[in-house]
PDB file of C-alpha atoms and ligand atoms in Angstrom:
ATOM      1  CA  MET A  27       0.260  -0.054  -0.544  1.00  0.00           C
ATOM      2  CA  THR A  28       1.397   3.378  -1.074  1.00  0.00           C
ATOM      3  CA  ASN A  29       1.883   6.187   0.559  1.00  0.00           C
ATOM      4  CA  ARG A  30      -0.837   7.650  -2.063  1.00  0.00           C
ATOM      5  CA  GLU A  31      -2.818   5.126  -2.713  1.00  0.00           C
ATOM      6  CA  LEU A  32      -3.555   5.417   1.675  1.00  0.00           C
ATOM      7  CA  VAL A  33      -4.041   8.826   0.571  1.00  0.00           C
ATOM      8  CA  SER A  34      -7.039   8.411  -2.098  1.00  0.00           C
ATOM      9  CA  LEU A  35      -8.600   5.820   0.807  1.00  0.00           C
ATOM     10  CA  ALA A  36      -8.895   8.813   3.282  1.00  0.00           C
ATOM     11  CA  GLU A  37      -9.828  11.277   0.828  1.00  0.00           C
ATOM     12  CA  LYS A  38     -12.774   8.637   0.366  1.00  0.00           C
ATOM     13  CA  ALA A  39     -14.016   8.610   3.511  1.00  0.00           C
ATOM     14  CA  MET A  40     -13.490  12.374   4.402  1.00  0.00           C
ATOM     15  CA  GLU A  41     -17.067  12.220   1.328  1.00  0.00           C
ATOM     16  CA  ASN A  42     -18.759  10.599   4.938  1.00  0.00           C
ATOM     17  CA  ALA A  43     -17.447  13.335   6.923  1.00  0.00           C
ATOM     18  CA  TYR A  44     -20.533  14.737   9.028  1.00  0.00           C
ATOM     19  CA  ALA A  45     -19.964  17.127   9.584  1.00  0.00           C
ATOM     20  CA  PRO A  46     -22.974  20.352   9.111  1.00  0.00           C
ATOM     21  CA  TYR A  47     -21.899  22.870  12.563  1.00  0.00           C
ATOM     22  CA  SER A  48     -17.977  23.838  11.117  1.00  0.00           C
ATOM     23  CA  LEU A  49     -18.243  22.278   7.541  1.00  0.00           C
ATOM     24  CA  PHE A  50     -14.773  21.663   8.159  1.00  0.00           C
ATOM     25  CA  LYS A  51     -14.007  17.837   6.623  1.00  0.00           C
ATOM     26  CA  VAL A  52     -11.710  15.568   7.472  1.00  0.00           C
ATOM     27  CA  GLY A  53     -10.852  11.926   6.186  1.00  0.00           C
ATOM     28  CA  ALA A  54      -8.068   9.374   7.421  1.00  0.00           C
ATOM     29  CA  ALA A  55      -7.088   6.122   6.550  1.00  0.00           C
ATOM     30  CA  LEU A  56      -5.273   3.671   8.363  1.00  0.00           C
ATOM     31  CA  LEU A  57      -3.309   0.871   7.869  1.00  0.00           C
ATOM     32  CA  THR A  58      -2.747  -2.115  10.202  1.00  0.00           C
ATOM     33  CA  SER A  59       0.995  -4.234   9.870  1.00  0.00           C
ATOM     34  CA  ASP A  60      -0.904  -7.364   8.527  1.00  0.00           C
ATOM     35  CA  GLY A  61      -1.868  -5.624   5.338  1.00  0.00           C
ATOM     36  CA  GLU A  62      -5.700  -4.186   6.727  1.00  0.00           C
ATOM     37  CA  VAL A  63      -6.910  -0.376   5.755  1.00  0.00           C
ATOM     38  CA  TYR A  64      -9.721   1.105   8.528  1.00  0.00           C
ATOM     39  CA  THR A  65     -11.107   4.292   7.650  1.00  0.00           C
ATOM     40  CA  GLY A  66     -12.913   6.960   9.399  1.00  0.00           C
ATOM     41  CA  CYS A  67     -14.685  10.584   9.678  1.00  0.00           C
ATOM     42  CA  ASN A  68     -15.015  13.443  11.728  1.00  0.00           C
ATOM     43  CA  ILE A  69     -18.887  12.995  13.194  1.00  0.00           C
ATOM     44  CA  GLU A  70     -20.629  16.229  14.474  1.00  0.00           C
ATOM     45  CA  ASN A  71     -22.538  16.466  17.210  1.00  0.00           C
ATOM     46  CA  ILE A  72     -25.138  19.354  18.527  1.00  0.00           C
ATOM     47  CA  SER A  73     -23.415  18.737  21.748  1.00  0.00           C
ATOM     48  CA  PHE A  74     -19.770  20.036  20.488  1.00  0.00           C
ATOM     49  CA  GLY A  75     -18.076  17.593  23.277  1.00  0.00           C
ATOM     50  CA  ALA A  76     -19.841  14.405  21.221  1.00  0.00           C
ATOM     51  CA  THR A  77     -18.501  14.993  17.992  1.00  0.00           C
ATOM     52  CA  VAL A  78     -15.077  12.807  16.887  1.00  0.00           C
ATOM     53  CA  CYS A  79     -12.399  13.773  15.143  1.00  0.00           C
ATOM     54  CA  ALA A  80     -11.979  11.394  11.979  1.00  0.00           C
ATOM     55  CA  GLU A  81      -8.454   9.588  13.682  1.00  0.00           C
ATOM     56  CA  ARG A  82     -10.049   8.885  16.148  1.00  0.00           C
ATOM     57  CA  CYS A  83     -12.786   7.350  14.629  1.00  0.00           C
ATOM     58  CA  ALA A  84     -10.256   5.669  12.570  1.00  0.00           C
ATOM     59  CA  VAL A  85      -8.116   3.390  15.243  1.00  0.00           C
ATOM     60  CA  PHE A  86     -10.644   3.272  17.199  1.00  0.00           C
ATOM     61  CA  LYS A  87     -12.781   1.183  14.720  1.00  0.00           C
ATOM     62  CA  ALA A  88     -10.083  -0.780  13.505  1.00  0.00           C
ATOM     63  CA  VAL A  89      -9.375  -1.713  18.409  1.00  0.00           C
ATOM     64  CA  SER A  90     -12.873  -2.794  18.025  1.00  0.00           C
ATOM     65  CA  GLU A  91     -12.275  -5.534  15.386  1.00  0.00           C
ATOM     66  CA  GLY A  92      -9.343  -6.821  17.174  1.00  0.00           C
ATOM     67  CA  LYS A  93      -6.266  -4.987  15.294  1.00  0.00           C
ATOM     68  CA  ARG A  94      -3.652  -3.422  17.912  1.00  0.00           C
ATOM     69  CA  SER A  95      -0.405  -3.190  15.261  1.00  0.00           C
ATOM     70  CA  PHE A  96      -0.418   0.008  12.624  1.00  0.00           C
ATOM     71  CA  LEU A  97       2.205   1.015  10.555  1.00  0.00           C
ATOM     72  CA  LYS A  98       0.652   4.514   9.355  1.00  0.00           C
ATOM     73  CA  LEU A  99      -2.477   6.673   8.959  1.00  0.00           C
ATOM     74  CA  ALA A 100      -3.940   9.500   6.153  1.00  0.00           C
ATOM     75  CA  ILE A 101      -5.304  12.466   6.912  1.00  0.00           C
ATOM     76  CA  VAL A 102      -6.981  14.167   4.964  1.00  0.00           C
ATOM     77  CA  SER A 103      -9.676  17.368   5.187  1.00  0.00           C
ATOM     78  CA  SER A 104     -11.736  20.118   3.336  1.00  0.00           C
ATOM     79  CA  SER A 105      -9.228  22.500   4.436  1.00  0.00           C
ATOM     80  CA  GLU A 106      -6.650  24.348   1.896  1.00  0.00           C
ATOM     81  CA  ASP A 107      -4.408  24.078   4.383  1.00  0.00           C
ATOM     82  CA  LYS A 108      -2.895  21.016   5.930  1.00  0.00           C
ATOM     83  CA  THR A 109      -4.631  19.302   8.919  1.00  0.00           C
ATOM     84  CA  PHE A 110      -2.633  17.964  11.877  1.00  0.00           C
ATOM     85  CA  PRO A 111      -4.227  16.008  14.269  1.00  0.00           C
ATOM     86  CA  CYS A 112      -5.762  17.428  17.484  1.00  0.00           C
ATOM     87  CA  GLY A 113      -3.994  16.745  21.020  1.00  0.00           C
ATOM     88  CA  ILE A 114      -6.505  14.507  22.739  1.00  0.00           C
ATOM     89  CA  CYS A 115      -5.676  12.712  18.891  1.00  0.00           C
ATOM     90  CA  ARG A 116      -1.886  12.301  18.809  1.00  0.00           C
ATOM     91  CA  GLN A 117      -2.288  11.066  22.179  1.00  0.00           C
ATOM     92  CA  VAL A 118      -4.228   7.982  21.039  1.00  0.00           C
ATOM     93  CA  LEU A 119      -1.933   7.007  18.201  1.00  0.00           C
ATOM     94  CA  ALA A 120       1.465   7.670  20.832  1.00  0.00           C
ATOM     95  CA  GLU A 121      -0.924   4.779  22.203  1.00  0.00           C
ATOM     96  CA  PHE A 122      -1.403   2.678  19.501  1.00  0.00           C
ATOM     97  CA  MET A 123       1.397   3.507  17.125  1.00  0.00           C
ATOM     98  CA  PRO A 124       4.335   5.469  18.896  1.00  0.00           C
ATOM     99  CA  ASP A 125       5.786   3.978  16.486  1.00  0.00           C
ATOM    100  CA  GLY A 126       3.397   5.403  12.620  1.00  0.00           C
ATOM    101  CA  GLU A 127       4.109   7.516  10.634  1.00  0.00           C
ATOM    102  CA  ILE A 128       1.708  10.011   9.534  1.00  0.00           C
ATOM    103  CA  ILE A 129       1.408  11.292   5.822  1.00  0.00           C
ATOM    104  CA  ILE A 130      -1.006  14.612   5.594  1.00  0.00           C
ATOM    105  CA  LYS A 131      -1.748  15.704   2.623  1.00  0.00           C
ATOM    106  CA  ASN A 132      -4.354  18.673   1.065  1.00  0.00           C
ATOM    107  CA  GLY A 133      -3.903  19.687  -2.259  1.00  0.00           C
ATOM    108  CA  GLU A 134      -0.230  19.273  -3.922  1.00  0.00           C
ATOM    109  CA  GLN A 135       1.031  18.977  -0.249  1.00  0.00           C
ATOM    110  CA  GLU A 136       2.719  16.134   1.207  1.00  0.00           C
ATOM    111  CA  GLU A 137       3.879  15.356   4.121  1.00  0.00           C
ATOM    112  CA  VAL A 138       5.218  12.635   6.533  1.00  0.00           C
ATOM    113  CA  TYR A 139       5.716  12.536  10.060  1.00  0.00           C
ATOM    114  CA  THR A 140       6.088  10.528  13.267  1.00  0.00           C
ATOM    115  CA  VAL A 141       4.189  10.159  15.829  1.00  0.00           C
ATOM    116  CA  SER A 142       6.664  11.552  18.448  1.00  0.00           C
ATOM    117  CA  GLU A 143       7.342  14.532  16.542  1.00  0.00           C
ATOM    118  CA  LEU A 144       3.734  15.345  16.690  1.00  0.00           C
ATOM    119  CA  LEU A 145       3.813  14.512  20.454  1.00  0.00           C
ATOM    120  CA  PRO A 146       7.555  14.947  22.091  1.00  0.00           C
ATOM    121  CA  HIS A 147       7.025  13.848  25.739  1.00  0.00           C
ATOM    122  CA  SER A 148       3.758  12.013  25.553  1.00  0.00           C
ATOM    123  CA  PHE A 149       2.264  11.154  28.707  1.00  0.00           C
ATOM    124  CA  ASP A 150       3.482   7.635  29.026  1.00  0.00           C
ATOM    125  CA  ASN A 151       4.207   6.299  32.349  1.00  0.00           C
ATOM    126  CA  LYS A 152       3.276   3.075  33.154  1.00  0.00           C
ATOM    127  CA  PHE A 153       1.271   2.526  36.068  1.00  0.00           C
TER     128      PHE A 153
HETATM  129  N1  LIG B 206     -11.520  17.624  13.375  1.00  0.00           N
HETATM  130  C1  LIG B 206     -10.305  16.100  12.895  1.00  0.00           C
HETATM  131  O1  LIG B 206     -11.257  15.065  12.504  1.00  0.00           O
HETATM  132  N2  LIG B 206      -9.925  16.077  12.378  1.00  0.00           N
HETATM  133  C2  LIG B 206      -8.183  16.750  13.401  1.00  0.00           C
HETATM  134  O2  LIG B 206      -7.551  16.698  13.153  1.00  0.00           O
HETATM  135  C3  LIG B 206      -9.242  18.146  13.251  1.00  0.00           C
HETATM  136  C4  LIG B 206      -9.790  18.665  13.678  1.00  0.00           C
HETATM  137  C5  LIG B 206     -13.062  18.158  13.232  1.00  0.00           C
HETATM  138  C6  LIG B 206     -13.125  17.880  14.213  1.00  0.00           C
HETATM  139  C7  LIG B 206     -14.427  18.600  14.160  1.00  0.00           C
HETATM  140  O3  LIG B 206     -15.708  18.168  13.122  1.00  0.00           O
HETATM  141  C8  LIG B 206     -14.025  19.269  12.742  1.00  0.00           C
HETATM  142  O4  LIG B 206     -12.702  19.090  12.696  1.00  0.00           O
HETATM  143  C9  LIG B 206     -13.677  21.133  13.377  1.00  0.00           C
HETATM  144  O5  LIG B 206     -12.016  20.787  14.457  1.00  0.00           O
END
């Protein structure tokens, strides 16, 4: 699975975004270590705090299906600028794919970051 293919699956997932409040659509596509892809989109709620981001949607779909090992996550949005994952999503990414790559694409721009670049010094104390 190339980065371009993963981005294109994220673009397809973005079509399902439910974003009537922000009008800001986001799509994500997550590649598992065993070669499967789980997609996600943002799903908003009139009680704004109940909104879930596209990234967490994809990760939680995969985890709920028993997947635990992830290689790459592609993120696209309806914005002209690159969309970086929010703080809560970064913590979720650090939990499930600390060594993973995040591909962020908008228009002609496409960049790859490690999760630790996006969330350095993440909370990971064992208790
Ligand atoms: N959103 C995401 O889905 N992912 C991000 O990385 C940033 C924000 C969504 C949440 C909300 O539906 C909309 O974008 C505006 O914040």
